mmCIF file of C-alpha atoms in Angstrom:
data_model
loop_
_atom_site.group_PDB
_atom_site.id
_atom_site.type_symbol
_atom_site.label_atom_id
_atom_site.label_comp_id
_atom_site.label_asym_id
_atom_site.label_seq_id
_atom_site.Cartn_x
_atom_site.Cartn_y
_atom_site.Cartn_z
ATOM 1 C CA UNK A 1 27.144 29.925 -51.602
ATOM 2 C CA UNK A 2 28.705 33.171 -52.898
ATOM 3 C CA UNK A 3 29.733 33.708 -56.614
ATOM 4 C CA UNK A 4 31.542 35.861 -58.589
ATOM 5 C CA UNK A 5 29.949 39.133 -60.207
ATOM 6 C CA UNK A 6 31.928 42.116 -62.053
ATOM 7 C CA UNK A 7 29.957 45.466 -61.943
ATOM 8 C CA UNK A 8 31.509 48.254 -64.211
ATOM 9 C CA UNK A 9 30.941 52.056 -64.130
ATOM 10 C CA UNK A 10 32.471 55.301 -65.424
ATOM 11 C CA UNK A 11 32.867 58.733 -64.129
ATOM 12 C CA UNK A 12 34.380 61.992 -65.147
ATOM 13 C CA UNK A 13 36.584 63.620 -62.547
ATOM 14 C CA UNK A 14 38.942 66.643 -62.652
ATOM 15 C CA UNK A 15 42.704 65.527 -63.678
ATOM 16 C CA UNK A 16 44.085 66.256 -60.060
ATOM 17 C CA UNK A 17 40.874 64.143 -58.481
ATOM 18 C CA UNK A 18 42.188 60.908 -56.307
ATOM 19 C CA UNK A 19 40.897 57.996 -58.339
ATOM 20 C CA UNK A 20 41.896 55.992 -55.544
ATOM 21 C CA UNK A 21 38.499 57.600 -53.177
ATOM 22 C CA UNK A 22 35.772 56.288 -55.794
ATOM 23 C CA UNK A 23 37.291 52.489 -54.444
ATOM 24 C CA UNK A 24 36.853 54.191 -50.528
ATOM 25 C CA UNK A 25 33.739 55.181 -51.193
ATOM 26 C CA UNK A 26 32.730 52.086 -52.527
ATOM 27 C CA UNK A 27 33.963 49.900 -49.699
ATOM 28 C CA UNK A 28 32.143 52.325 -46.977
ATOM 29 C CA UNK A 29 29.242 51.618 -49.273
ATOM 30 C CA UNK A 30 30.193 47.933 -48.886
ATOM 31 C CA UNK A 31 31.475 47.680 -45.646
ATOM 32 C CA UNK A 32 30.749 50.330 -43.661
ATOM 33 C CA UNK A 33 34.178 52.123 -43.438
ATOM 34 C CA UNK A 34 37.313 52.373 -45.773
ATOM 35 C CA UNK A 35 39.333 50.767 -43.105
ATOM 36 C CA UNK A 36 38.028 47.767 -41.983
ATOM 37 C CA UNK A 37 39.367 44.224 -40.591
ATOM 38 C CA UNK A 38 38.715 41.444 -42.981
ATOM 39 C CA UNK A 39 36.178 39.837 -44.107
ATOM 40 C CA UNK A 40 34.187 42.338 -45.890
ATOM 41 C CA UNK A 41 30.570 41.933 -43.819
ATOM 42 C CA UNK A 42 28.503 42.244 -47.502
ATOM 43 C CA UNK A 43 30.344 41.211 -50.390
ATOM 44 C CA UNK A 44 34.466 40.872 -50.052
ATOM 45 C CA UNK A 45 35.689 42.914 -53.644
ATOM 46 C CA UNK A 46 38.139 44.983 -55.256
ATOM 47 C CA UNK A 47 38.075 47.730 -56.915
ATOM 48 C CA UNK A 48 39.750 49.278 -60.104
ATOM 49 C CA UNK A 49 40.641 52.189 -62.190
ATOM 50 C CA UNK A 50 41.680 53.433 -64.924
ATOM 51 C CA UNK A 51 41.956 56.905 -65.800
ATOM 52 C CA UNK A 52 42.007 58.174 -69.462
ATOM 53 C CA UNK A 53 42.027 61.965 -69.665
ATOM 54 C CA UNK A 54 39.116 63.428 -67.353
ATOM 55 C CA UNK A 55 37.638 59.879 -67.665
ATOM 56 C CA UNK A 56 37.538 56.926 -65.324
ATOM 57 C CA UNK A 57 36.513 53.479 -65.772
ATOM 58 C CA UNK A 58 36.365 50.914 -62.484
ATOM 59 C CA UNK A 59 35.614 47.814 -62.301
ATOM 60 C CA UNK A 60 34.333 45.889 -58.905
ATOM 61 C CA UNK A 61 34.877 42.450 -58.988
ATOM 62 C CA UNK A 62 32.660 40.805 -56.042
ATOM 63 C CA UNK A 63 31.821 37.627 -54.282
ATOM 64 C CA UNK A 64 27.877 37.919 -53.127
ATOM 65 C CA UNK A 65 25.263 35.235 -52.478
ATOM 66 C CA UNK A 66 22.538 35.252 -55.171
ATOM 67 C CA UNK A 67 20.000 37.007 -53.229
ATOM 68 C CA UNK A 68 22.566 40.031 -52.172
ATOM 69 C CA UNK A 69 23.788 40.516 -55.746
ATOM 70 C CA UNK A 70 21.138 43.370 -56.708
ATOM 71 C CA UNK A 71 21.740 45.266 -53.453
ATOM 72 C CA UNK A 72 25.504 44.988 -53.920
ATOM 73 C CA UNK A 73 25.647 46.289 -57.526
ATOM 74 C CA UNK A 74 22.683 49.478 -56.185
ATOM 75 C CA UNK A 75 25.364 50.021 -53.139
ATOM 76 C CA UNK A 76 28.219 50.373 -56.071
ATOM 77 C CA UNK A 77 25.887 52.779 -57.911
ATOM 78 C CA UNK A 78 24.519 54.545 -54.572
ATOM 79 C CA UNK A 79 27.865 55.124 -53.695
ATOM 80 C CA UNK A 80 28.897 56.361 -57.129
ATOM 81 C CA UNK A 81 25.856 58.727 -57.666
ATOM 82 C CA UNK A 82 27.092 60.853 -55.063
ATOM 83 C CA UNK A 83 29.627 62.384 -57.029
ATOM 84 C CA UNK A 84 31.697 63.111 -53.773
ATOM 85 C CA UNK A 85 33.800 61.466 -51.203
ATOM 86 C CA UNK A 86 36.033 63.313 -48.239
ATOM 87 C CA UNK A 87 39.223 60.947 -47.869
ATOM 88 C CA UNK A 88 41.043 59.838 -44.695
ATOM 89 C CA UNK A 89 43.455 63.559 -45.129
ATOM 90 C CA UNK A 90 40.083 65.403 -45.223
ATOM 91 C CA UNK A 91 39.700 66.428 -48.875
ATOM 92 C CA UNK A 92 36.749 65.820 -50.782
ATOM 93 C CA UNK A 93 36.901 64.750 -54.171
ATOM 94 C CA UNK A 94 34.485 65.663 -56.860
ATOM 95 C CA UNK A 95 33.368 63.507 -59.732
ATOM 96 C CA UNK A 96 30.161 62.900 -61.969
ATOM 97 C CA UNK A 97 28.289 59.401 -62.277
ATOM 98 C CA UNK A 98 28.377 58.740 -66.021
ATOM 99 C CA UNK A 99 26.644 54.886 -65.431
ATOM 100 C CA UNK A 100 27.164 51.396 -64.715
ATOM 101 C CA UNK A 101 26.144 48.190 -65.397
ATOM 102 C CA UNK A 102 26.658 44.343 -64.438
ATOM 103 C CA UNK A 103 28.795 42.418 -66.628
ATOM 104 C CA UNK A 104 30.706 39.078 -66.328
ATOM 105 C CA UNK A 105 33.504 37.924 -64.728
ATOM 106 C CA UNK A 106 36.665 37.803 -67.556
ATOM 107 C CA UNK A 107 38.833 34.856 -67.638
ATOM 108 C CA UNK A 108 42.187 37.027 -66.508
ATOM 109 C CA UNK A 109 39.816 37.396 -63.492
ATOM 110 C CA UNK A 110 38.525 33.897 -62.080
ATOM 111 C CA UNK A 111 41.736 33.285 -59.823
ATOM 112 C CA UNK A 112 41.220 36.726 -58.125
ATOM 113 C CA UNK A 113 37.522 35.960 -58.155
ATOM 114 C CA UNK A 114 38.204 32.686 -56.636
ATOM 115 C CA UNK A 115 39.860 33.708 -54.160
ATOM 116 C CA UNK A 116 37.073 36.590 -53.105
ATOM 117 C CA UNK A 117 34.509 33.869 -53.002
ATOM 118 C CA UNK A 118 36.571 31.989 -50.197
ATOM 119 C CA UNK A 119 37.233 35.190 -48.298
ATOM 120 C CA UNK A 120 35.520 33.931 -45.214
#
């Protein structure tokens, strides 16, 4: 049975850099392809991100059996390490890995998180 997991991570990326590819890249990392049908094959999730100055800070919420939880969050990180991404209107976007790590799902979260870990 799936749970819920939160996985946090921060980058640095120029102040004209699309936060919005570090959530494609994560979902091809995920799922194969930014634009997918539903379900989400791995881990159904959402990504988020806030932007403060050259800085950004996501946040992956995630619904994962126990024994895919460590190769969700080194997907997350994979993806992120690679410090680039070419969107669907064929620029790339540039960013540096700053880190990650798991942390726990926040109460303002469990109804979202529910609802990832009946995403069928």
């Amino acid at each position: 049975m799936r749970r819920a997991c939160a996985h946090d991570a921060a980058v640095r990326m120029a102040a004209d850099g699309d936060v919005r590819t570090l959530g494609a890249a994560i979902t091809v990392a995920l799922c194969g392809h930014w634009d997918h049908e539903p379900p989400c094959p791995l881990a159904p999730h959402h990504t988020s991100a806030e932007r403060s100055g050259d800085e950004v800070t996501l946040r992956v919420l995630f619904a994962a059996e126990p024994e895919s939880e460590a190769d969700v969050r080194s997907r997350i990180e994979t993806a992120l390490s690679r410090a680039a991404f070419e969107g669907p209107d064929g620029v790339t976007t540039r960013w540096e890995f700053c880190g990650a790590q798991p942390s726990a799902v926040r109460r303002d979260e469990l109804e979202h998180a529910e609802r990832l870990m009946r995403t069928a």
